[in-house]
Amino acid sequence: MKTRITELLGCQYPIIQGGMAWIAEHNLAAAVSNAGGIGLIAGGSAPIDYLREQIRLCKEKTDKPFGVNIMLMSPNAEDLAQLCIDEKVVVVTTGAGNPGKFIPAWKEAGIKVIPVIPSVALAKRMERAGADAVVAEGTESGGHIGENTTMCLVPQVVDALEIPVIAAGGIADGRGIAASFMLGAEGVQIGTRFLASEECQIHPTFKELVVKAKDTDSVVTGRYTGHPCRNIKTKFSKMLANGEKDGSLTPEQFEEVTLGSLRKAVQDGNLEEGSFLCGAIAGMINDVKPCEAIVKELMEQAERLLKA
Ligand code: TUI
C-alpha cells in the first residue's frame, strides 16, 4: 500500500508504532520496522546516554528506517532533540507540546518531522512551521490525550492541511486502518496493539491487563492537572479518578502520587502504584503475538476491506 507516508519514510506499510514513554525501546522499534512499518524509540524523559544507546542498538537490529519520539514536557527535550540530529535519525515524532522551535534544525539535518497534535489549530501551526506530516491523535489513545475523538479530529485535520495526515487513537485492526483511510488519513499510528506483542518489553502483568481488558476498562485521570492521561482501570487509577472527582486528592497530591508511576507499571507491574497507560481499544485485543504477525494481519484485513 503506497501513500505519501510510505514515500516520505521509505517503509513498506503506512503503520507507525506509537512513541510510548518508558515502553517503546529498541527491541519493539526494530521489530515493527523489520515488519515493514516504522518503529519508534521513546525519548520520554530518559537520560541522553540511554536514548543514544537505544538508537545504536536499534541500528544493529534493523537496516530499515525507524524513528524517535520526543516528549516535549521532558526537562531534557532540547538535548534529546540534538541527539536525533547527531545520530542521523530518519524521522522524529513529538508529543505533549509544540515542537516549533526544534523544527528548523531537524529539517536542516534532513530529518522528517511528524508532530502529534490533538487539534486543527496546532496542526495548521505545524504545517506552517515546516512539518512533513502530522499525527492527528484522538482522545481514544493511551497516555496524554486531547479532547477530540479520532472520528471527528482526523477529517477536520485532513481538510485543513496540504501535508499528509496519520490517524491515531482507537486503531488496532484492519477495520480501524480502513476507516482511517476513509477519513482521509494516509497512515496510522498504533500503540496499544503493540503493547500485546512478543517483542514489547513491558512487565507480564501489563500485557495481561491489556489482553484481559474489556471495552469499559479504560479511565482518564488528571484532567484537573492539565495533563489528562488514559489508563487501564486498576485499583490505583480508580483511586486517582475518585480522588479527582470527590476532591479528596488535590492536584498537588495527584502529581505527588503519580510521580514515577509509569516506571512502576512498565518495569515492576506494580498494581498498587503504577499507571498502566493504554488506549480505549484494549478491549478488542485478546492475544500476544510477534510484531510481524500483527502487522501482516492488520494490513491483510485493511487491504481486503479497502478493495471491497
Ligand atoms: O504525548 C502523547 N502521549 C503521551 S506523552 C506521555 S508522558 C507524560 N507523562 C505525564 C504527563 C504528561 C505526559 C504519555 N503519553 N501524545 C501526543 C499528544 N500530544 N497528546 C496531546 C498532545 C499535545 C498537547 C498539547 C500536543 C501539543 C500540545 O500543545 C500545547 C501547546 O503548547 O500549544
mmCIF file of C-alpha atoms and ligand atoms in Angstrom:
data_model
loop_
_atom_site.group_PDB
_atom_site.id
_atom_site.type_symbol
_atom_site.label_atom_id
_atom_site.label_comp_id
_atom_site.label_asym_id
_atom_site.label_seq_id
_atom_site.Cartn_x
_atom_site.Cartn_y
_atom_site.Cartn_z
ATOM 1 C CA MET A 1 0.000 0.000 0.000
ATOM 2 C CA LYS A 2 1.670 3.195 -1.229
ATOM 3 C CA THR A 3 0.740 6.569 0.261
ATOM 4 C CA ARG A 4 2.596 9.852 0.761
ATOM 5 C CA ILE A 5 3.611 8.449 4.179
ATOM 6 C CA THR A 6 5.310 5.299 2.794
ATOM 7 C CA GLU A 7 7.030 7.517 0.190
ATOM 8 C CA LEU A 8 8.132 10.041 2.824
ATOM 9 C CA LEU A 9 9.526 7.457 5.235
ATOM 10 C CA GLY A 10 10.664 4.756 2.815
ATOM 11 C CA CYS A 11 8.696 1.975 4.511
ATOM 12 C CA GLN A 12 6.528 -0.822 3.118
ATOM 13 C CA TYR A 13 3.365 -0.161 5.134
ATOM 14 C CA PRO A 14 1.846 3.142 6.390
ATOM 15 C CA ILE A 15 1.935 1.985 10.019
ATOM 16 C CA ILE A 16 3.854 3.922 12.668
ATOM 17 C CA GLN A 17 4.275 2.474 16.143
ATOM 18 C CA GLY A 18 3.313 4.842 18.970
ATOM 19 C CA GLY A 19 6.214 6.517 20.785
ATOM 20 C CA MET A 20 5.110 5.241 24.189
ATOM 21 C CA ALA A 21 7.162 6.716 27.052
ATOM 22 C CA TRP A 22 9.017 4.078 29.135
ATOM 23 C CA ILE A 23 7.743 1.364 26.756
ATOM 24 C CA ALA A 24 8.981 1.958 23.228
ATOM 25 C CA GLU A 25 12.604 0.753 23.301
ATOM 26 C CA HIS A 26 14.870 -0.722 20.629
ATOM 27 C CA ASN A 27 13.524 -4.313 20.615
ATOM 28 C CA LEU A 28 9.990 -3.141 19.873
ATOM 29 C CA ALA A 29 11.048 -0.422 17.421
ATOM 30 C CA ALA A 30 13.309 -2.780 15.440
ATOM 31 C CA ALA A 31 10.584 -5.461 15.318
ATOM 32 C CA VAL A 32 7.998 -3.021 13.918
ATOM 33 C CA SER A 33 10.464 -1.645 11.358
ATOM 34 C CA ASN A 34 11.526 -5.158 10.337
ATOM 35 C CA ALA A 35 7.825 -5.971 9.862
ATOM 36 C CA GLY A 36 7.545 -3.155 7.290
ATOM 37 C CA GLY A 37 6.189 -0.351 9.477
ATOM 38 C CA ILE A 38 8.065 2.429 11.264
ATOM 39 C CA GLY A 39 9.244 1.582 14.773
ATOM 40 C CA LEU A 40 9.836 4.387 17.253
ATOM 41 C CA ILE A 41 12.050 4.653 20.308
ATOM 42 C CA ALA A 42 10.541 6.866 23.008
ATOM 43 C CA GLY A 43 12.794 9.572 24.401
ATOM 44 C CA GLY A 44 10.327 10.105 27.246
ATOM 45 C CA SER A 45 12.293 11.834 29.967
ATOM 46 C CA ALA A 46 15.181 9.386 29.651
ATOM 47 C CA PRO A 47 18.817 10.412 30.117
ATOM 48 C CA ILE A 48 20.575 11.253 26.858
ATOM 49 C CA ASP A 49 23.017 8.317 27.206
ATOM 50 C CA TYR A 50 20.114 5.864 27.443
ATOM 51 C CA LEU A 51 18.494 7.183 24.271
ATOM 52 C CA ARG A 52 21.819 7.202 22.376
ATOM 53 C CA GLU A 53 22.388 3.565 23.325
ATOM 54 C CA GLN A 54 18.848 2.595 22.317
ATOM 55 C CA ILE A 55 19.255 4.231 18.899
ATOM 56 C CA ARG A 56 22.551 2.412 18.334
ATOM 57 C CA LEU A 57 21.131 -0.944 19.455
ATOM 58 C CA CYS A 58 18.178 -0.444 17.113
ATOM 59 C CA LYS A 59 20.553 0.218 14.186
ATOM 60 C CA GLU A 60 22.169 -3.167 14.960
ATOM 61 C CA LYS A 61 18.800 -4.946 14.852
ATOM 62 C CA THR A 62 17.381 -3.410 11.692
ATOM 63 C CA ASP A 63 18.561 -1.833 8.466
ATOM 64 C CA LYS A 64 15.047 -0.467 7.917
ATOM 65 C CA PRO A 65 14.054 3.120 8.778
ATOM 66 C CA PHE A 66 12.984 3.836 12.367
ATOM 67 C CA GLY A 67 12.418 6.980 14.409
ATOM 68 C CA VAL A 68 12.463 8.633 17.809
ATOM 69 C CA ASN A 69 9.617 10.276 19.739
ATOM 70 C CA ILE A 70 10.486 13.405 21.704
ATOM 71 C CA MET A 71 8.170 14.073 24.647
ATOM 72 C CA LEU A 72 8.288 17.858 24.817
ATOM 73 C CA MET A 73 7.450 18.120 28.535
ATOM 74 C CA SER A 74 10.733 16.342 29.256
ATOM 75 C CA PRO A 75 13.209 18.666 31.018
ATOM 76 C CA ASN A 76 15.977 17.491 28.641
ATOM 77 C CA ALA A 77 13.933 17.661 25.409
ATOM 78 C CA GLU A 78 16.483 20.076 23.939
ATOM 79 C CA ASP A 79 19.385 17.623 24.413
ATOM 80 C CA LEU A 80 17.340 14.708 23.063
ATOM 81 C CA ALA A 81 16.365 16.830 20.048
ATOM 82 C CA GLN A 82 20.050 17.469 19.290
ATOM 83 C CA LEU A 83 20.874 13.772 19.773
ATOM 84 C CA CYS A 84 18.444 12.910 16.943
ATOM 85 C CA ILE A 85 20.499 15.171 14.677
ATOM 86 C CA ASP A 86 23.830 13.722 15.835
ATOM 87 C CA GLU A 87 22.590 10.143 15.356
ATOM 88 C CA LYS A 88 21.034 10.944 11.937
ATOM 89 C CA VAL A 89 17.614 9.628 12.935
ATOM 90 C CA VAL A 90 15.297 9.231 9.908
ATOM 91 C CA VAL A 91 12.104 10.569 11.485
ATOM 92 C CA VAL A 92 11.154 12.365 14.686
ATOM 93 C CA THR A 93 7.652 12.476 16.120
ATOM 94 C CA THR A 94 6.792 14.751 19.038
ATOM 95 C CA GLY A 95 4.156 14.741 21.763
ATOM 96 C CA ALA A 96 2.830 16.747 24.697
ATOM 97 C CA GLY A 97 3.704 20.172 23.320
ATOM 98 C CA ASN A 98 4.610 22.406 20.401
ATOM 99 C CA PRO A 99 7.917 21.392 18.731
ATOM 100 C CA GLY A 100 8.100 24.605 16.630
ATOM 101 C CA LYS A 101 11.470 25.756 17.959
ATOM 102 C CA PHE A 102 13.166 22.447 17.041
ATOM 103 C CA ILE A 103 11.775 22.077 13.516
ATOM 104 C CA PRO A 104 14.252 24.288 11.579
ATOM 105 C CA ALA A 105 17.314 22.393 12.923
ATOM 106 C CA TRP A 106 15.712 18.991 12.295
ATOM 107 C CA LYS A 107 14.775 19.971 8.730
ATOM 108 C CA GLU A 108 18.272 21.347 8.137
ATOM 109 C CA ALA A 109 19.628 17.908 9.167
ATOM 110 C CA GLY A 110 17.285 16.140 6.717
ATOM 111 C CA ILE A 111 15.129 14.600 9.457
ATOM 112 C CA LYS A 112 11.448 14.026 8.660
ATOM 113 C CA VAL A 113 9.334 15.773 11.306
ATOM 114 C CA ILE A 114 5.903 14.488 12.336
ATOM 115 C CA PRO A 115 4.331 16.266 15.339
ATOM 116 C CA VAL A 116 1.491 14.523 17.170
ATOM 117 C CA ILE A 117 -1.357 17.033 17.550
ATOM 118 C CA PRO A 118 -4.768 16.996 19.252
ATOM 119 C CA SER A 119 -6.375 19.934 17.358
ATOM 120 C CA VAL A 120 -6.757 21.575 13.951
ATOM 121 C CA ALA A 121 -5.209 24.835 15.223
ATOM 122 C CA LEU A 122 -1.979 23.134 16.257
ATOM 123 C CA ALA A 123 -1.935 21.066 13.046
ATOM 124 C CA LYS A 124 -2.034 24.261 10.965
ATOM 125 C CA ARG A 125 0.779 25.808 13.010
ATOM 126 C CA MET A 126 2.879 22.679 12.467
ATOM 127 C CA GLU A 127 2.333 22.766 8.705
ATOM 128 C CA ARG A 128 3.369 26.431 8.617
ATOM 129 C CA ALA A 129 6.446 25.594 10.724
ATOM 130 C CA GLY A 130 7.601 23.037 8.113
ATOM 131 C CA ALA A 131 6.347 19.674 9.424
ATOM 132 C CA ASP A 132 6.369 16.872 6.827
ATOM 133 C CA ALA A 133 3.173 15.263 8.154
ATOM 134 C CA VAL A 134 1.142 15.233 11.372
ATOM 135 C CA VAL A 135 -0.320 12.526 13.554
ATOM 136 C CA ALA A 136 -3.908 13.541 14.416
ATOM 137 C CA GLU A 137 -4.395 11.792 17.746
ATOM 138 C CA GLY A 138 -7.880 11.246 19.117
ATOM 139 C CA THR A 139 -8.814 11.006 22.763
ATOM 140 C CA GLU A 140 -9.194 7.206 22.438
ATOM 141 C CA SER A 141 -5.390 6.984 22.642
ATOM 142 C CA GLY A 142 -3.495 5.839 25.679
ATOM 143 C CA GLY A 143 -1.385 8.247 27.702
ATOM 144 C CA HIS A 144 -1.564 12.039 27.492
ATOM 145 C CA ILE A 145 -4.601 12.971 25.380
ATOM 146 C CA GLY A 146 -6.574 15.825 23.880
ATOM 147 C CA GLU A 147 -10.367 16.141 23.922
ATOM 148 C CA ASN A 148 -11.500 15.407 20.362
ATOM 149 C CA THR A 149 -12.153 11.910 19.044
ATOM 150 C CA THR A 150 -10.312 10.248 16.161
ATOM 151 C CA MET A 151 -13.530 10.128 14.095
ATOM 152 C CA CYS A 152 -14.080 13.906 14.446
ATOM 153 C CA LEU A 153 -10.470 15.119 14.506
ATOM 154 C CA VAL A 154 -8.950 13.259 11.541
ATOM 155 C CA PRO A 155 -11.230 14.520 8.725
ATOM 156 C CA GLN A 156 -11.062 18.093 10.052
ATOM 157 C CA VAL A 157 -7.249 17.994 10.115
ATOM 158 C CA VAL A 158 -7.213 16.404 6.622
ATOM 159 C CA ASP A 159 -9.409 19.251 5.317
ATOM 160 C CA ALA A 160 -7.238 21.930 6.925
ATOM 161 C CA LEU A 161 -3.805 20.722 5.702
ATOM 162 C CA GLU A 162 -1.930 20.002 2.469
ATOM 163 C CA ILE A 163 0.641 17.687 4.129
ATOM 164 C CA PRO A 164 -0.330 14.043 4.807
ATOM 165 C CA VAL A 165 -2.182 13.095 7.980
ATOM 166 C CA ILE A 166 -1.659 9.973 10.083
ATOM 167 C CA ALA A 167 -4.627 8.877 12.222
ATOM 168 C CA ALA A 168 -4.152 7.716 15.821
ATOM 169 C CA GLY A 169 -6.375 6.681 18.705
ATOM 170 C CA GLY A 170 -8.533 3.573 18.802
ATOM 171 C CA ILE A 171 -6.925 1.779 15.845
ATOM 172 C CA ALA A 172 -5.971 -1.847 16.499
ATOM 173 C CA ASP A 173 -7.118 -3.874 13.496
ATOM 174 C CA GLY A 174 -7.580 -3.642 9.732
ATOM 175 C CA ARG A 175 -11.050 -2.146 10.143
ATOM 176 C CA GLY A 176 -9.561 0.792 12.041
ATOM 177 C CA ILE A 177 -6.945 1.300 9.318
ATOM 178 C CA ALA A 178 -9.554 1.133 6.524
ATOM 179 C CA ALA A 179 -11.796 3.572 8.440
ATOM 180 C CA SER A 180 -8.862 5.965 8.912
ATOM 181 C CA PHE A 181 -8.210 5.930 5.168
ATOM 182 C CA MET A 182 -11.900 6.663 4.534
ATOM 183 C CA LEU A 183 -11.467 9.738 6.781
ATOM 184 C CA GLY A 184 -8.617 10.893 4.532
ATOM 185 C CA ALA A 185 -5.630 9.684 6.546
ATOM 186 C CA GLU A 186 -2.635 8.285 4.638
ATOM 187 C CA GLY A 187 -1.194 6.351 7.553
ATOM 188 C CA VAL A 188 -1.967 5.172 11.063
ATOM 189 C CA GLN A 189 -0.135 5.328 14.364
ATOM 190 C CA ILE A 190 -0.745 2.281 16.536
ATOM 191 C CA GLY A 191 0.332 1.956 20.165
ATOM 192 C CA THR A 192 -1.917 -0.280 22.250
ATOM 193 C CA ARG A 193 -1.891 -3.229 19.785
ATOM 194 C CA PHE A 194 1.905 -3.341 20.049
ATOM 195 C CA LEU A 195 1.770 -3.466 23.868
ATOM 196 C CA ALA A 196 0.476 -7.016 23.382
ATOM 197 C CA SER A 197 3.391 -8.043 21.149
ATOM 198 C CA GLU A 198 6.078 -10.559 21.987
ATOM 199 C CA GLU A 199 8.860 -8.037 21.441
ATOM 200 C CA CYS A 200 7.335 -5.416 23.766
ATOM 201 C CA GLN A 201 9.411 -5.451 26.959
ATOM 202 C CA ILE A 202 6.725 -4.348 29.459
ATOM 203 C CA HIS A 203 6.086 -6.383 32.620
ATOM 204 C CA PRO A 204 3.904 -9.507 32.019
ATOM 205 C CA THR A 205 1.261 -8.038 34.368
ATOM 206 C CA PHE A 206 0.891 -5.055 31.985
ATOM 207 C CA LYS A 207 0.380 -7.345 28.959
ATOM 208 C CA GLU A 208 -2.141 -9.394 30.919
ATOM 209 C CA LEU A 209 -4.119 -6.233 31.777
ATOM 210 C CA VAL A 210 -4.237 -5.293 28.067
ATOM 211 C CA VAL A 211 -5.305 -8.754 26.920
ATOM 212 C CA LYS A 212 -7.943 -9.124 29.650
ATOM 213 C CA ALA A 213 -9.331 -5.567 29.334
ATOM 214 C CA LYS A 214 -12.988 -5.134 28.379
ATOM 215 C CA ASP A 215 -14.482 -2.191 26.474
ATOM 216 C CA THR A 216 -15.258 -0.393 29.750
ATOM 217 C CA ASP A 217 -11.822 -0.886 31.346
ATOM 218 C CA SER A 218 -10.346 2.483 30.334
ATOM 219 C CA VAL A 219 -10.300 5.581 32.550
ATOM 220 C CA VAL A 220 -8.960 9.134 32.109
ATOM 221 C CA THR A 221 -7.228 10.648 35.118
ATOM 222 C CA GLY A 222 -5.579 14.001 35.777
ATOM 223 C CA ARG A 223 -7.821 16.353 33.785
ATOM 224 C CA TYR A 224 -7.576 18.867 36.646
ATOM 225 C CA THR A 225 -3.765 18.898 36.447
ATOM 226 C CA GLY A 226 -3.884 19.957 32.783
ATOM 227 C CA HIS A 227 -2.306 16.630 31.736
ATOM 228 C CA PRO A 228 -5.138 14.138 31.265
ATOM 229 C CA CYS A 229 -3.920 10.564 30.778
ATOM 230 C CA ARG A 230 -5.824 7.459 29.666
ATOM 231 C CA ASN A 231 -5.072 4.349 31.767
ATOM 232 C CA ILE A 232 -6.315 0.812 32.206
ATOM 233 C CA LYS A 233 -8.680 0.628 35.194
ATOM 234 C CA THR A 234 -6.828 -0.692 38.237
ATOM 235 C CA LYS A 235 -7.261 -0.069 41.941
ATOM 236 C CA PHE A 236 -4.717 2.768 41.619
ATOM 237 C CA SER A 237 -6.257 4.521 38.579
ATOM 238 C CA LYS A 238 -9.750 4.205 40.100
ATOM 239 C CA MET A 239 -8.435 5.767 43.335
ATOM 240 C CA LEU A 240 -6.981 8.662 41.281
ATOM 241 C CA ALA A 241 -10.222 9.126 39.324
ATOM 242 C CA ASN A 242 -12.327 9.086 42.506
ATOM 243 C CA GLY A 243 -9.936 11.413 44.345
ATOM 244 C CA GLU A 244 -10.176 13.870 41.468
ATOM 245 C CA LYS A 245 -13.966 13.639 41.369
ATOM 246 C CA ASP A 246 -14.744 13.938 45.088
ATOM 247 C CA GLY A 247 -11.946 16.416 45.847
ATOM 248 C CA SER A 248 -10.171 14.123 48.332
ATOM 249 C CA LEU A 249 -6.994 14.373 46.224
ATOM 250 C CA THR A 250 -5.683 17.868 45.392
ATOM 251 C CA PRO A 251 -3.911 18.390 42.042
ATOM 252 C CA GLU A 252 -0.646 18.700 44.003
ATOM 253 C CA GLN A 253 -1.261 15.397 45.798
ATOM 254 C CA PHE A 254 -2.188 13.829 42.454
ATOM 255 C CA GLU A 255 1.164 14.912 40.948
ATOM 256 C CA GLU A 256 2.946 13.554 44.012
ATOM 257 C CA VAL A 257 1.387 10.072 43.987
ATOM 258 C CA THR A 258 1.769 9.676 40.219
ATOM 259 C CA LEU A 259 5.437 10.694 40.173
ATOM 260 C CA GLY A 260 7.352 7.662 38.888
ATOM 261 C CA SER A 261 4.138 5.712 38.308
ATOM 262 C CA LEU A 262 4.859 4.984 34.611
ATOM 263 C CA ARG A 263 8.084 3.206 35.522
ATOM 264 C CA LYS A 264 6.353 1.282 38.303
ATOM 265 C CA ALA A 265 3.773 -0.034 35.808
ATOM 266 C CA VAL A 266 6.133 -0.818 32.925
ATOM 267 C CA GLN A 267 9.077 -2.303 34.832
ATOM 268 C CA ASP A 268 7.534 -3.648 38.039
ATOM 269 C CA GLY A 269 3.923 -4.411 37.020
ATOM 270 C CA ASN A 270 3.012 -2.639 40.278
ATOM 271 C CA LEU A 271 -0.793 -2.649 40.511
ATOM 272 C CA GLU A 272 -0.801 -0.601 43.741
ATOM 273 C CA GLU A 273 1.205 2.404 42.489
ATOM 274 C CA GLY A 274 1.685 2.046 38.721
ATOM 275 C CA SER A 275 -0.023 3.940 35.878
ATOM 276 C CA PHE A 276 -0.778 1.464 33.090
ATOM 277 C CA LEU A 277 -1.246 3.886 30.192
ATOM 278 C CA CYS A 278 -3.281 2.263 27.458
ATOM 279 C CA GLY A 279 -5.786 3.118 24.711
ATOM 280 C CA ALA A 280 -9.552 2.629 24.859
ATOM 281 C CA ILE A 281 -9.320 -0.088 22.171
ATOM 282 C CA ALA A 282 -7.618 -2.567 24.552
ATOM 283 C CA GLY A 283 -10.927 -4.448 24.920
ATOM 284 C CA MET A 284 -10.521 -5.677 21.343
ATOM 285 C CA ILE A 285 -7.034 -7.113 21.882
ATOM 286 C CA ASN A 286 -7.051 -10.719 23.031
ATOM 287 C CA ASP A 287 -3.648 -12.190 22.261
ATOM 288 C CA VAL A 288 0.092 -11.572 22.346
ATOM 289 C CA LYS A 289 1.834 -12.098 19.001
ATOM 290 C CA PRO A 290 5.090 -11.169 17.262
ATOM 291 C CA CYS A 291 5.031 -7.705 15.643
ATOM 292 C CA GLU A 292 5.450 -9.258 12.214
ATOM 293 C CA ALA A 293 2.242 -11.274 12.619
ATOM 294 C CA ILE A 294 0.401 -8.210 13.959
ATOM 295 C CA VAL A 295 1.454 -6.010 11.033
ATOM 296 C CA LYS A 296 0.670 -8.739 8.479
ATOM 297 C CA GLU A 297 -2.792 -9.303 9.941
ATOM 298 C CA LEU A 298 -3.526 -5.546 10.113
ATOM 299 C CA MET A 299 -2.501 -4.954 6.505
ATOM 300 C CA GLU A 300 -4.230 -8.017 5.033
ATOM 301 C CA GLN A 301 -7.521 -7.054 6.662
ATOM 302 C CA ALA A 302 -7.210 -3.370 5.723
ATOM 303 C CA GLU A 303 -6.332 -4.113 2.097
ATOM 304 C CA ARG A 304 -9.205 -6.604 1.787
ATOM 305 C CA LEU A 305 -11.687 -4.055 3.143
ATOM 306 C CA LEU A 306 -10.370 -1.170 1.075
ATOM 307 C CA LYS A 307 -10.526 -3.248 -2.135
ATOM 308 C CA ALA A 308 -14.134 -4.241 -1.387
HETATM 309 O O1 TUI B 1 2.232 12.810 24.099
HETATM 310 C C1 TUI B 1 1.374 11.982 23.927
HETATM 311 N N1 TUI B 1 1.150 10.971 24.787
HETATM 312 C C2 TUI B 1 1.854 10.764 25.955
HETATM 313 S S1 TUI B 1 3.176 11.667 26.492
HETATM 314 C C3 TUI B 1 3.254 10.768 27.901
HETATM 315 S S2 TUI B 1 4.412 11.044 29.139
HETATM 316 C C4 TUI B 1 3.538 12.115 30.143
HETATM 317 N N2 TUI B 1 3.526 11.827 31.430
HETATM 318 C C5 TUI B 1 2.886 12.610 32.276
HETATM 319 C C6 TUI B 1 2.202 13.735 31.868
HETATM 320 C C7 TUI B 1 2.178 14.009 30.557
HETATM 321 C C8 TUI B 1 2.857 13.198 29.657
HETATM 322 C C9 TUI B 1 2.292 9.808 27.890
HETATM 323 N N3 TUI B 1 1.537 9.825 26.780
HETATM 324 N N4 TUI B 1 0.565 12.040 22.843
HETATM 325 C C10 TUI B 1 0.639 13.099 21.917
HETATM 326 C C11 TUI B 1 -0.116 14.267 22.404
HETATM 327 N N5 TUI B 1 0.307 15.470 22.293
HETATM 328 N N6 TUI B 1 -1.297 14.234 23.020
HETATM 329 C C12 TUI B 1 -1.634 15.552 23.295
HETATM 330 C C13 TUI B 1 -0.601 16.300 22.810
HETATM 331 C C14 TUI B 1 -0.418 17.721 22.802
HETATM 332 C C15 TUI B 1 -0.961 18.539 23.777
HETATM 333 C C16 TUI B 1 -0.737 19.906 23.731
HETATM 334 C C17 TUI B 1 0.335 18.282 21.787
HETATM 335 C C18 TUI B 1 0.540 19.623 21.744
HETATM 336 C C19 TUI B 1 0.002 20.429 22.708
HETATM 337 O O2 TUI B 1 0.271 21.754 22.543
HETATM 338 C C20 TUI B 1 0.077 22.673 23.551
HETATM 339 C C21 TUI B 1 0.794 23.899 23.103
HETATM 340 O O3 TUI B 1 1.895 24.122 23.599
HETATM 341 O O4 TUI B 1 0.278 24.561 22.197
#
